[in-house]
Short mmCIF file of C-alpha atoms in Angstrom, two decimals:
data_model
loop_
_atom_site.label_atom_id
_atom_site.label_comp_id
_atom_site.label_asym_id
_atom_site.label_seq_id
_atom_site.Cartn_x
_atom_site.Cartn_y
_atom_site.Cartn_z
CA UNK A 1 45.50 -63.25 -60.52
CA UNK A 2 48.70 -64.89 -61.43
CA UNK A 3 50.64 -62.55 -59.29
CA UNK A 4 48.58 -63.33 -56.17
CA UNK A 5 49.03 -67.00 -56.89
CA UNK A 6 52.77 -66.38 -56.98
CA UNK A 7 52.76 -64.33 -53.73
CA UNK A 8 51.11 -67.21 -51.73
CA UNK A 9 53.57 -69.60 -53.44
CA UNK A 10 56.26 -67.40 -52.01
CA UNK A 11 54.44 -66.95 -48.66
CA UNK A 12 56.31 -68.92 -45.85
CA UNK A 13 52.94 -70.67 -44.81
CA UNK A 14 50.77 -69.61 -47.62
CA UNK A 15 49.97 -73.12 -49.18
CA UNK A 16 46.36 -72.94 -48.60
CA UNK A 17 46.09 -69.34 -49.77
CA UNK A 18 46.47 -70.64 -53.57
CA UNK A 19 42.94 -71.84 -53.55
CA UNK A 20 41.76 -68.50 -52.31
CA UNK A 21 42.95 -66.38 -55.19
CA UNK A 22 39.88 -66.94 -57.40
CA UNK A 23 37.69 -65.98 -54.37
CA UNK A 24 39.44 -62.96 -53.56
CA UNK A 25 39.19 -62.01 -57.33
CA UNK A 26 35.28 -62.60 -57.18
CA UNK A 27 34.80 -60.45 -53.99
CA UNK A 28 36.78 -57.50 -55.05
CA UNK A 29 35.20 -57.52 -58.52
CA UNK A 30 31.85 -57.66 -56.87
CA UNK A 31 32.55 -54.99 -54.55
CA UNK A 32 33.50 -52.83 -57.45
CA UNK A 33 30.37 -53.75 -59.25
CA UNK A 34 28.04 -52.99 -56.45
CA UNK A 35 29.60 -49.34 -56.05
CA UNK A 36 29.08 -48.99 -59.86
CA UNK A 37 25.68 -50.16 -59.80
CA UNK A 38 24.75 -48.01 -56.73
CA UNK A 39 26.13 -44.81 -58.63
CA UNK A 40 24.18 -46.09 -61.93
CA UNK A 41 21.05 -46.31 -59.83
CA UNK A 42 21.39 -42.82 -58.59
CA UNK A 43 21.45 -41.71 -62.15
CA UNK A 44 18.35 -43.38 -63.12
CA UNK A 45 14.88 -41.28 -63.11
CA UNK A 46 13.27 -44.00 -60.94
CA UNK A 47 15.85 -43.73 -58.16
CA UNK A 48 13.27 -43.79 -55.41
CA UNK A 49 12.20 -47.35 -56.60
CA UNK A 50 15.92 -48.24 -56.46
CA UNK A 51 16.74 -47.08 -52.98
CA UNK A 52 16.67 -50.59 -51.36
CA UNK A 53 18.93 -51.79 -54.33
CA UNK A 54 21.38 -48.88 -53.56
CA UNK A 55 21.41 -49.70 -49.91
CA UNK A 56 21.92 -53.68 -50.82
CA UNK A 57 24.50 -52.77 -53.26
CA UNK A 58 26.69 -50.97 -50.30
CA UNK A 59 25.93 -53.75 -47.71
CA UNK A 60 27.32 -56.18 -50.36
CA UNK A 61 30.42 -53.95 -51.21
CA UNK A 62 31.23 -53.80 -47.42
CA UNK A 63 30.67 -57.43 -46.78
CA UNK A 64 33.11 -58.20 -49.82
CA UNK A 65 35.63 -55.84 -48.51
CA UNK A 66 35.98 -57.43 -45.10
CA UNK A 67 35.95 -60.80 -46.58
CA UNK A 68 38.59 -60.44 -49.11
CA UNK A 69 41.09 -58.78 -46.57
CA UNK A 70 40.28 -61.67 -44.17
CA UNK A 71 41.33 -64.27 -46.96
CA UNK A 72 44.50 -62.49 -47.73
CA UNK A 73 45.49 -63.25 -44.25
CA UNK A 74 46.03 -66.93 -44.55
CA UNK A 75 48.89 -67.54 -42.25
CA UNK A 76 46.95 -66.57 -39.31
CA UNK A 77 43.54 -67.37 -40.46
CA UNK A 78 41.04 -67.86 -37.72
CA UNK A 79 38.46 -70.39 -39.07
CA UNK A 80 35.63 -69.43 -36.82
CA UNK A 81 35.87 -65.62 -37.91
CA UNK A 82 36.45 -66.43 -41.66
CA UNK A 83 33.48 -68.94 -41.55
CA UNK A 84 31.10 -66.53 -40.05
CA UNK A 85 32.10 -63.64 -42.30
CA UNK A 86 31.85 -65.80 -45.41
CA UNK A 87 28.25 -66.65 -44.29
CA UNK A 88 27.64 -62.82 -43.78
CA UNK A 89 29.08 -61.95 -47.24
CA UNK A 90 27.10 -64.97 -49.00
CA UNK A 91 23.70 -63.54 -47.56
CA UNK A 92 24.71 -60.08 -48.48
CA UNK A 93 25.43 -61.22 -52.12
CA UNK A 94 22.33 -63.29 -52.33
CA UNK A 95 20.03 -60.27 -51.21
CA UNK A 96 21.86 -57.81 -53.54
CA UNK A 97 21.23 -60.23 -56.39
CA UNK A 98 17.73 -60.36 -55.42
CA UNK A 99 17.10 -56.57 -55.23
CA UNK A 100 19.09 -56.14 -58.54
CA UNK A 101 16.95 -58.85 -60.40
CA UNK A 102 13.69 -56.85 -59.50
CA UNK A 103 14.99 -54.09 -61.94
CA UNK A 104 15.37 -54.02 -65.44
CA UNK A 105 18.41 -51.83 -65.85
CA UNK A 106 21.14 -53.49 -67.54
CA UNK A 107 23.71 -52.49 -64.70
CA UNK A 108 21.40 -54.22 -62.24
CA UNK A 109 21.13 -57.20 -64.48
CA UNK A 110 25.40 -57.47 -64.78
CA UNK A 111 25.60 -56.69 -60.93
CA UNK A 112 23.17 -59.54 -60.17
CA UNK A 113 25.07 -61.95 -62.09
CA UNK A 114 28.52 -60.79 -60.34
CA UNK A 115 26.66 -61.25 -56.91
CA UNK A 116 25.18 -64.65 -57.78
CA UNK A 117 28.84 -65.83 -58.85
CA UNK A 118 30.16 -64.28 -55.61
CA UNK A 119 27.49 -66.05 -53.39
CA UNK A 120 28.08 -69.36 -54.91
CA UNK A 121 32.09 -68.91 -54.57
CA UNK A 122 31.51 -68.13 -50.76
CA UNK A 123 29.15 -71.16 -50.77
CA UNK A 124 31.97 -73.43 -52.24
CA UNK A 125 34.58 -72.03 -49.78
CA UNK A 126 32.21 -72.67 -46.89
CA UNK A 127 31.71 -76.59 -48.16
CA UNK A 128 35.49 -76.83 -48.48
CA UNK A 129 36.04 -75.37 -44.84
CA UNK A 130 33.44 -77.99 -43.46
CA UNK A 131 35.23 -80.90 -45.17
CA UNK A 132 38.58 -79.58 -43.98
CA UNK A 133 37.53 -78.82 -40.41
CA UNK B 9 27.23 -39.35 -30.32
CA UNK B 10 24.66 -36.78 -29.88
CA UNK B 11 25.09 -35.74 -33.34
CA UNK B 12 24.38 -39.14 -34.79
CA UNK B 13 21.34 -39.44 -32.65
CA UNK B 14 19.98 -36.22 -33.92
CA UNK B 15 20.81 -37.40 -37.44
CA UNK B 16 18.60 -40.58 -36.89
CA UNK B 17 15.88 -38.08 -35.41
CA UNK B 18 15.99 -35.92 -38.52
CA UNK B 19 15.96 -39.19 -40.71
CA UNK B 20 12.58 -39.94 -42.66
CA UNK B 21 12.76 -43.47 -41.53
CA UNK B 22 15.40 -43.32 -39.01
CA UNK B 23 13.30 -44.14 -35.80
CA UNK B 24 15.20 -47.55 -35.44
CA UNK B 25 18.36 -45.92 -35.88
CA UNK B 26 18.57 -44.19 -32.55
CA UNK B 27 19.17 -47.50 -30.77
CA UNK B 28 22.25 -48.22 -33.16
CA UNK B 29 24.22 -45.12 -32.10
CA UNK B 30 25.86 -46.71 -28.99
CA UNK B 31 26.66 -49.98 -31.08
CA UNK B 32 28.00 -47.89 -34.15
CA UNK B 33 30.34 -45.91 -31.57
CA UNK B 34 31.69 -49.13 -29.90
CA UNK B 35 32.46 -50.68 -33.46
CA UNK B 36 34.14 -47.64 -34.81
CA UNK B 37 36.35 -47.22 -31.40
CA UNK B 38 36.98 -51.07 -31.56
CA UNK B 39 38.09 -50.68 -35.25
CA UNK B 40 40.56 -47.90 -34.09
CA UNK B 41 41.85 -49.81 -31.04
CA UNK B 42 42.65 -52.89 -33.15
CA UNK B 43 44.64 -50.91 -35.59
CA UNK B 44 46.50 -49.12 -33.01
CA UNK B 45 47.13 -52.60 -30.82
CA UNK B 46 48.42 -54.19 -34.25
CA UNK B 47 50.88 -51.15 -34.75
CA UNK B 48 52.12 -51.34 -31.08
CA UNK B 49 52.52 -55.15 -31.44
CA UNK B 50 54.58 -54.45 -34.40
CA UNK B 51 56.88 -52.36 -32.24
CA UNK B 52 57.47 -54.88 -29.45
CA UNK B 53 60.46 -57.14 -29.24
CA UNK B 54 58.45 -60.26 -29.29
CA UNK B 55 56.69 -59.53 -32.47
CA UNK B 56 56.99 -63.05 -33.55
CA UNK B 57 54.78 -64.26 -30.70
CA UNK B 58 52.40 -61.49 -31.58
CA UNK B 59 51.72 -62.43 -35.06
CA UNK B 60 48.29 -63.99 -34.42
CA UNK B 61 47.32 -61.26 -32.33
CA UNK B 62 48.25 -58.65 -35.34
CA UNK B 63 46.25 -60.77 -37.86
CA UNK B 64 43.16 -61.02 -35.36
CA UNK B 65 43.39 -57.30 -34.79
CA UNK B 66 42.93 -56.72 -38.52
CA UNK B 67 40.19 -59.24 -38.90
CA UNK B 68 38.31 -57.62 -35.91
CA UNK B 69 38.84 -54.05 -37.59
CA UNK B 70 37.61 -54.97 -40.94
CA UNK B 71 34.57 -56.82 -39.39
CA UNK B 72 33.91 -53.79 -37.54
CA UNK B 73 34.07 -51.49 -40.29
CA UNK B 74 31.45 -53.56 -42.30
CA UNK B 75 29.06 -53.79 -39.63
CA UNK B 76 28.99 -50.07 -38.51
CA UNK B 77 28.44 -49.07 -42.20
CA UNK B 78 25.74 -51.45 -42.13
CA UNK B 79 24.02 -50.10 -38.94
CA UNK B 80 24.18 -46.71 -40.56
CA UNK B 81 21.90 -47.66 -43.33
CA UNK B 82 18.74 -47.93 -41.21
CA UNK B 83 16.14 -47.15 -43.62
CA UNK B 84 16.89 -49.68 -46.08
CA UNK B 85 18.22 -52.25 -43.46
CA UNK B 86 18.10 -56.01 -44.45
CA UNK B 87 17.62 -57.85 -41.53
CA UNK B 88 19.18 -61.28 -42.83
CA UNK B 89 22.52 -59.52 -43.71
CA UNK B 90 22.80 -57.48 -40.62
CA UNK B 91 22.15 -60.34 -38.55
CA UNK B 92 24.92 -62.38 -40.20
CA UNK B 93 27.17 -59.77 -40.20
CA UNK B 94 26.64 -59.06 -36.49
CA UNK B 95 27.44 -62.65 -36.00
CA UNK B 96 30.69 -62.55 -37.78
CA UNK B 97 31.61 -59.33 -35.99
CA UNK B 98 30.89 -60.93 -32.33
CA UNK B 99 33.14 -63.72 -33.51
CA UNK B 100 35.95 -61.48 -34.63
CA UNK B 101 35.74 -59.44 -31.44
CA UNK B 102 35.66 -62.52 -29.36
CA UNK B 103 38.67 -64.13 -30.97
CA UNK B 104 40.62 -61.03 -31.11
CA UNK B 105 39.79 -60.35 -27.36
CA UNK B 106 41.14 -63.77 -26.56
CA UNK B 107 44.30 -63.13 -28.64
CA UNK B 108 44.98 -60.12 -26.89
CA UNK B 109 44.49 -61.66 -23.39
CA UNK B 110 47.25 -63.92 -23.96
CA UNK B 111 49.54 -61.07 -23.81
CA UNK B 112 50.87 -58.67 -21.08
CA UNK B 113 51.28 -55.66 -22.89
CA UNK B 114 49.06 -52.85 -21.83
CA UNK B 115 47.89 -52.24 -25.36
CA UNK B 116 46.69 -55.63 -25.58
CA UNK B 117 44.97 -55.47 -22.38
CA UNK B 118 43.11 -52.31 -23.36
CA UNK B 119 42.33 -53.74 -26.74
CA UNK B 120 40.82 -56.89 -25.16
CA UNK B 121 38.58 -54.74 -22.92
CA UNK B 122 37.30 -52.81 -25.94
CA UNK B 123 36.57 -55.94 -28.15
CA UNK B 124 34.79 -57.53 -25.25
CA UNK B 125 32.51 -54.63 -24.82
CA UNK B 126 32.01 -54.64 -28.63
CA UNK B 127 31.42 -58.40 -28.48
CA UNK B 128 28.67 -57.78 -25.83
CA UNK B 129 27.15 -54.89 -27.61
CA UNK B 130 26.96 -57.27 -30.77
CA UNK B 131 25.23 -59.94 -28.70
CA UNK B 132 22.61 -57.55 -27.08
CA UNK B 133 21.86 -56.22 -30.74
CA UNK B 134 21.34 -59.73 -32.01
CA UNK B 135 19.04 -60.40 -28.98
CA UNK B 136 16.91 -57.64 -29.87
CA UNK B 137 16.64 -58.45 -33.46
CA UNK B 138 15.44 -61.93 -32.41
CA UNK B 139 12.63 -60.37 -30.18
CA UNK B 140 11.54 -58.08 -32.85
CA UNK B 141 11.98 -60.34 -35.84
CA UNK C 1 38.70 -41.78 -26.37
CA UNK C 2 40.54 -42.22 -23.20
CA UNK C 3 41.27 -45.82 -24.02
CA UNK C 4 43.05 -44.81 -27.22
CA UNK C 5 45.17 -42.37 -25.42
CA UNK C 6 46.10 -45.00 -22.84
CA UNK C 7 46.76 -47.47 -25.68
CA UNK C 8 49.13 -44.78 -27.49
CA UNK C 9 50.75 -44.25 -23.87
CA UNK C 10 51.50 -48.09 -23.59
CA UNK C 11 52.68 -48.16 -27.27
CA UNK C 12 56.45 -48.74 -27.40
CA UNK C 13 56.68 -45.72 -29.92
CA UNK C 14 53.34 -44.13 -29.59
CA UNK C 15 54.29 -40.82 -28.13
CA UNK C 16 53.31 -39.02 -31.13
CA UNK C 17 50.13 -40.96 -31.42
CA UNK C 18 48.39 -39.29 -28.39
CA UNK C 19 48.06 -36.28 -30.48
CA UNK C 20 46.13 -38.12 -33.06
CA UNK C 21 43.22 -39.44 -30.90
CA UNK C 22 40.98 -36.37 -31.10
CA UNK C 23 41.46 -36.42 -35.02
CA UNK C 24 40.81 -40.21 -35.32
CA UNK C 25 37.38 -39.50 -33.32
CA UNK C 26 36.55 -36.87 -35.57
CA UNK C 27 37.25 -38.95 -38.55
CA UNK C 28 35.32 -42.17 -37.54
CA UNK C 29 32.54 -39.99 -36.51
CA UNK C 30 32.38 -38.05 -39.77
CA UNK C 31 32.59 -41.37 -41.59
CA UNK C 32 29.51 -42.63 -39.72
CA UNK C 33 27.61 -39.28 -40.06
CA UNK C 34 28.21 -39.43 -43.82
CA UNK C 35 26.76 -42.88 -44.25
CA UNK C 36 23.63 -41.99 -42.23
CA UNK C 37 23.23 -38.96 -44.09
CA UNK C 38 23.37 -40.90 -47.40
CA UNK C 39 20.71 -43.16 -46.17
CA UNK C 40 18.59 -40.39 -44.92
CA UNK C 41 18.92 -38.80 -48.38
CA UNK C 42 17.79 -41.97 -49.92
CA UNK C 43 14.58 -41.83 -47.81
CA UNK C 44 13.63 -38.18 -48.90
CA UNK C 45 11.20 -37.33 -51.56
CA UNK C 46 13.59 -35.09 -53.61
CA UNK C 47 16.07 -37.95 -53.81
CA UNK C 48 17.09 -36.98 -57.44
CA UNK C 49 18.29 -33.64 -56.22
CA UNK C 50 20.26 -35.25 -53.46
CA UNK C 51 22.36 -37.70 -55.64
CA UNK C 52 25.44 -35.42 -55.73
CA UNK C 53 25.12 -35.20 -51.79
CA UNK C 54 24.95 -38.90 -51.48
CA UNK C 55 28.02 -39.45 -53.62
CA UNK C 56 29.96 -36.81 -51.76
CA UNK C 57 28.77 -38.58 -48.56
CA UNK C 58 30.25 -41.86 -49.65
CA UNK C 59 33.45 -40.17 -51.01
CA UNK C 60 33.89 -38.38 -47.63
CA UNK C 61 33.18 -41.77 -45.67
CA UNK C 62 35.95 -43.44 -47.60
CA UNK C 63 38.41 -40.94 -47.32
CA UNK C 64 37.73 -40.64 -43.66
CA UNK C 65 38.18 -44.39 -43.31
CA UNK C 66 41.58 -44.45 -45.04
CA UNK C 67 42.94 -41.64 -42.97
CA UNK C 68 41.81 -42.75 -39.77
CA UNK C 69 43.52 -46.25 -40.21
CA UNK C 70 46.76 -44.77 -41.13
CA UNK C 71 46.67 -42.41 -38.10
CA UNK C 72 46.51 -45.59 -35.99
CA UNK C 73 49.70 -46.65 -37.51
CA UNK C 74 51.98 -44.25 -35.52
CA UNK C 75 54.90 -46.23 -34.99
CA UNK C 76 55.73 -46.79 -38.77
CA UNK C 77 54.12 -43.58 -39.97
CA UNK C 78 55.15 -42.33 -43.38
CA UNK C 79 54.77 -38.85 -43.44
CA UNK C 80 54.57 -38.26 -47.28
CA UNK C 81 51.63 -40.62 -47.37
CA UNK C 82 49.91 -39.32 -44.17
CA UNK C 83 50.27 -35.60 -45.59
CA UNK C 84 48.68 -36.38 -48.86
CA UNK C 85 45.97 -38.68 -47.65
CA UNK C 86 45.13 -35.96 -44.93
CA UNK C 87 45.04 -33.49 -47.98
CA UNK C 88 42.73 -35.79 -49.74
CA UNK C 89 40.49 -36.14 -46.58
CA UNK C 90 40.23 -32.36 -45.89
CA UNK C 91 39.13 -31.79 -49.56
CA UNK C 92 36.49 -34.58 -49.39
CA UNK C 93 35.16 -33.24 -46.00
CA UNK C 94 34.86 -29.64 -47.71
CA UNK C 95 33.33 -30.76 -50.70
CA UNK C 96 30.81 -32.90 -48.70
CA UNK C 97 30.11 -29.93 -46.47
CA UNK C 98 29.28 -27.79 -49.24
CA UNK C 99 27.02 -30.23 -50.78
CA UNK C 100 25.11 -30.69 -47.65
CA UNK C 101 24.92 -27.20 -46.96
CA UNK C 102 22.85 -26.70 -50.33
CA UNK C 103 20.12 -28.83 -48.58
CA UNK C 104 17.73 -27.86 -45.85
CA UNK C 105 17.32 -31.30 -44.30
CA UNK C 106 18.39 -31.46 -40.70
CA UNK C 107 20.48 -34.62 -41.33
CA UNK C 108 22.47 -32.63 -44.07
CA UNK C 109 22.85 -29.68 -41.73
CA UNK C 110 24.27 -31.73 -38.85
CA UNK C 111 26.34 -33.86 -41.39
CA UNK C 112 27.79 -30.55 -42.67
CA UNK C 113 28.89 -29.51 -39.28
CA UNK C 114 30.72 -32.64 -38.83
CA UNK C 115 32.41 -32.46 -42.01
CA UNK C 116 33.61 -28.97 -41.44
CA UNK C 117 34.86 -29.81 -38.04
CA UNK C 118 36.86 -32.90 -39.66
CA UNK C 119 38.05 -30.59 -42.47
CA UNK C 120 39.36 -28.12 -39.66
CA UNK C 121 40.83 -30.98 -37.83
CA UNK C 122 42.80 -32.14 -40.82
CA UNK C 123 43.96 -28.71 -41.53
CA UNK C 124 45.33 -28.50 -38.07
CA UNK C 125 46.90 -31.84 -38.38
CA UNK C 126 48.70 -30.67 -41.57
CA UNK C 127 50.02 -27.44 -40.17
CA UNK C 128 51.58 -29.31 -37.20
CA UNK C 129 53.27 -31.71 -39.58
CA UNK C 130 54.83 -28.79 -41.54
CA UNK C 131 56.02 -27.34 -38.33
CA UNK C 132 57.54 -30.52 -37.19
CA UNK C 133 58.75 -31.75 -40.75
CA UNK D 4 36.81 -56.59 -66.09
CA UNK D 5 34.44 -56.98 -69.24
CA UNK D 6 31.51 -56.90 -66.94
CA UNK D 7 32.55 -53.45 -65.24
CA UNK D 8 32.98 -52.25 -68.65
CA UNK D 9 29.66 -53.06 -69.64
CA UNK D 10 28.09 -51.68 -66.48
CA UNK D 11 29.63 -48.41 -67.13
CA UNK D 12 27.99 -48.75 -70.78
CA UNK D 13 24.79 -49.43 -69.30
CA UNK D 14 25.06 -46.48 -66.73
CA UNK D 15 23.03 -43.57 -67.46
CA UNK D 16 26.13 -41.08 -67.32
CA UNK D 17 28.93 -43.77 -67.31
CA UNK D 18 30.69 -42.77 -70.48
CA UNK D 19 33.84 -41.66 -68.66
CA UNK D 20 33.56 -44.70 -66.47
CA UNK D 21 35.09 -46.83 -69.03
CA UNK D 22 38.42 -45.56 -69.00
CA UNK D 23 38.27 -45.98 -65.30
CA UNK D 24 37.97 -49.99 -65.29
CA UNK D 25 41.84 -50.81 -65.86
CA UNK D 26 42.65 -48.45 -63.00
CA UNK D 27 39.92 -49.86 -60.63
CA UNK D 28 41.46 -53.30 -61.39
CA UNK D 29 44.99 -52.35 -60.73
CA UNK D 30 43.81 -50.76 -57.32
CA UNK D 31 41.84 -53.74 -56.01
CA UNK D 32 44.53 -56.23 -57.15
CA UNK D 33 47.29 -54.01 -55.32
CA UNK D 34 45.04 -53.74 -52.26
CA UNK D 35 44.70 -57.50 -52.28
CA UNK D 36 48.52 -57.79 -52.88
CA UNK D 37 49.42 -55.70 -49.99
CA UNK D 38 47.41 -57.51 -47.39
CA UNK D 39 48.78 -60.86 -48.48
CA UNK D 40 52.46 -59.36 -48.44
CA UNK D 41 51.67 -58.10 -44.87
CA UNK D 42 50.68 -61.57 -43.87
CA UNK D 43 53.45 -63.30 -45.45
CA UNK D 44 55.92 -60.64 -43.91
CA UNK D 45 54.44 -61.62 -40.52
CA UNK D 46 55.29 -65.26 -41.34
CA UNK D 47 59.04 -64.55 -41.88
CA UNK D 48 61.83 -65.02 -39.36
CA UNK D 49 62.95 -61.22 -39.85
CA UNK D 50 59.73 -59.96 -38.99
CA UNK D 51 61.16 -57.10 -37.05
CA UNK D 52 63.03 -55.97 -40.00
CA UNK D 53 59.77 -55.96 -41.96
CA UNK D 54 57.77 -54.02 -39.48
CA UNK D 55 57.88 -50.88 -41.86
CA UNK D 56 57.08 -52.83 -44.76
CA UNK D 57 53.80 -54.44 -43.08
CA UNK D 58 52.66 -50.97 -42.06
CA UNK D 59 53.30 -49.43 -45.55
CA UNK D 60 51.33 -52.46 -47.08
CA UNK D 61 48.44 -51.41 -44.83
CA UNK D 62 48.63 -47.95 -46.01
CA UNK D 63 48.57 -48.69 -49.45
CA UNK D 64 45.78 -50.96 -49.14
CA UNK D 65 43.65 -48.59 -47.65
CA UNK D 66 44.49 -45.57 -50.03
CA UNK D 67 43.69 -48.12 -52.75
CA UNK D 68 40.48 -49.12 -51.29
CA UNK D 69 39.39 -45.53 -50.88
CA UNK D 70 40.60 -44.63 -54.42
CA UNK D 71 38.92 -47.60 -56.26
CA UNK D 72 35.44 -46.79 -54.33
CA UNK D 73 35.47 -43.19 -55.77
CA UNK D 74 36.33 -44.26 -59.16
CA UNK D 75 33.21 -46.28 -59.24
CA UNK D 76 31.09 -43.15 -58.45
CA UNK D 77 31.67 -41.69 -61.98
CA UNK D 78 28.11 -40.01 -62.34
CA UNK D 79 28.66 -37.79 -59.48
CA UNK D 80 32.28 -37.65 -59.45
CA UNK D 81 34.05 -34.65 -57.73
CA UNK D 82 37.30 -33.87 -59.60
CA UNK D 83 38.92 -32.19 -56.53
CA UNK D 84 38.49 -35.14 -54.28
CA UNK D 85 39.45 -37.66 -56.85
CA UNK D 86 42.51 -35.62 -57.71
CA UNK D 87 43.91 -35.25 -54.26
CA UNK D 88 42.89 -38.94 -53.67
CA UNK D 89 44.67 -40.24 -56.69
CA UNK D 90 47.85 -38.32 -55.34
CA UNK D 91 47.63 -39.67 -51.98
CA UNK D 92 47.39 -43.26 -53.45
CA UNK D 93 50.14 -42.64 -55.86
CA UNK D 94 52.26 -41.69 -52.96
CA UNK D 95 51.12 -44.62 -50.98
CA UNK D 96 52.03 -47.00 -53.80
CA UNK D 97 55.44 -45.53 -54.32
CA UNK D 98 56.44 -45.53 -50.81
CA UNK D 99 55.08 -49.28 -50.42
CA UNK D 100 57.10 -50.38 -53.40
CA UNK D 101 60.28 -48.88 -52.13
CA UNK D 102 59.69 -50.49 -48.74
CA UNK D 103 59.00 -53.83 -50.36
CA UNK D 104 62.22 -53.48 -52.81
CA UNK D 105 64.36 -53.27 -49.57
CA UNK D 106 63.52 -57.02 -48.80
CA UNK D 107 64.66 -60.12 -50.91
CA UNK D 108 61.30 -62.04 -50.30
CA UNK D 109 59.74 -63.14 -53.49
CA UNK D 110 56.25 -61.89 -51.99
CA UNK D 111 57.99 -58.44 -51.54
CA UNK D 112 59.27 -58.54 -55.01
CA UNK D 113 55.85 -59.31 -56.52
CA UNK D 114 54.02 -56.85 -54.42
CA UNK D 115 56.66 -53.88 -55.22
CA UNK D 116 55.89 -54.77 -58.84
CA UNK D 117 52.10 -54.58 -58.46
CA UNK D 118 52.48 -51.23 -56.50
CA UNK D 119 54.86 -49.88 -59.19
CA UNK D 120 52.10 -50.46 -61.85
CA UNK D 121 49.33 -49.11 -59.47
CA UNK D 122 51.53 -45.80 -59.07
CA UNK D 123 51.82 -45.55 -62.73
CA UNK D 124 48.23 -46.00 -63.58
CA UNK D 125 47.55 -43.42 -60.85
CA UNK D 126 50.06 -40.93 -62.53
CA UNK D 127 48.34 -41.63 -65.79
CA UNK D 128 44.87 -41.07 -64.71
CA UNK D 129 46.29 -37.61 -63.12
CA UNK D 130 47.81 -36.51 -66.36
CA UNK D 131 44.47 -37.27 -68.11
CA UNK D 132 42.48 -35.30 -65.50
CA UNK D 133 44.77 -32.30 -65.98
CA UNK D 134 44.30 -32.49 -69.63
CA UNK D 135 40.46 -32.70 -69.55
CA UNK D 136 40.15 -30.13 -66.53
#
């Protein structure tokens, strides 16, 4: 993460970007966790019961991917796009956490934790945007 | 597009999916147009003037990518995620169209048209979701 | 597709891009088909038997996504990256087609067809690159 | 990263996945670095000189994205797809590092370092696959 912080410091208009580094990290790790959780679910015996969880995992992974990329484009950030994408991502993380929390598999439990943390990080970013807007 | 329609028809719970085919097609073509427009902008002499357009192109491409994938997952669709992602995508298309419309390059003009069409397709999908919800 | 062709025509260094339009279209449609097939498989009763197919669907979708984006960046195309990415995509399409062909579901049959078509389109592009390189 | 390791431990067939955690982390961080570097380049005064660097940044980001997702699908991993995608990603990282090394901007220097590290991580993974294959 230090490298990303130093990149924003070296960025001609990257001063706001430094605050995004932690959120970007939550997003990319949450995306990875969701893909792993989907694959683990597909290996469980009760996979039919886990179909909605697998779908939510991929919804969440795709929302996180779009959001983390937008947060990297700090110089030409469009607040209205970023705000609505953060809202979509927060909702995807919330629903995925809720789906994962229905199951007792350890990979679902860890994935739910990471989704909750990412949901909260999106919330905090939205709060900050409202204050600065 | 016919193939995607036939896939939803063969899908055990894909009846709603057929309505998504046209929207999925708009989204993937809009994503491709935005990547091409960004590359064309990078080749223009007034590239500094086009930096915000290039960034909006990639924001729009990333939002379209996340949205088209979610629309493919029709059996386990989560309406609250899809709705907020459609809103984010509609906003990304709107802003990207607006940026492209500022420039006289033909690739910007065509890209703006495709973004406007995609914006409207997202709007229609959101209207339908409200009625059926 | 016409719009993408016109965009490459309007692109300051897009002359090579026009040949890519059909391949880009195959790739984005194959990506969409794979996501729909994975969702349909997750709705089938024999989902445990389809786990490898679902995973191959997403491998193929991700390879197609990366490849179609690179093909849009025609002005600054790096032949060595594009060639190796086309090879990876061709292999992902081939394996996904093979997995889909093992199953009798209609959505698997259509997805296999689209993967085969995309595999062949990648092959043709690789042949052309070798001749022009 | 610990969370991803624990997820693979809890995964019914995730024993091989633990070795992928570090590589997944390199890939997602390299992807983020490339998006930030492209945005920083777009903000520099000599942006025309940086066009090839920006395009290589996005090629690399897209290759990293596809590769990290495949590495998460460890239970149903297809060695031939993963191997060719790792080769494509290694090449994208190598070329992007080379492009970044041409420029004196600090963000290019850091991005080059991260691409080199990711290139080497892909190489090590390919070496291991050859031994175990």
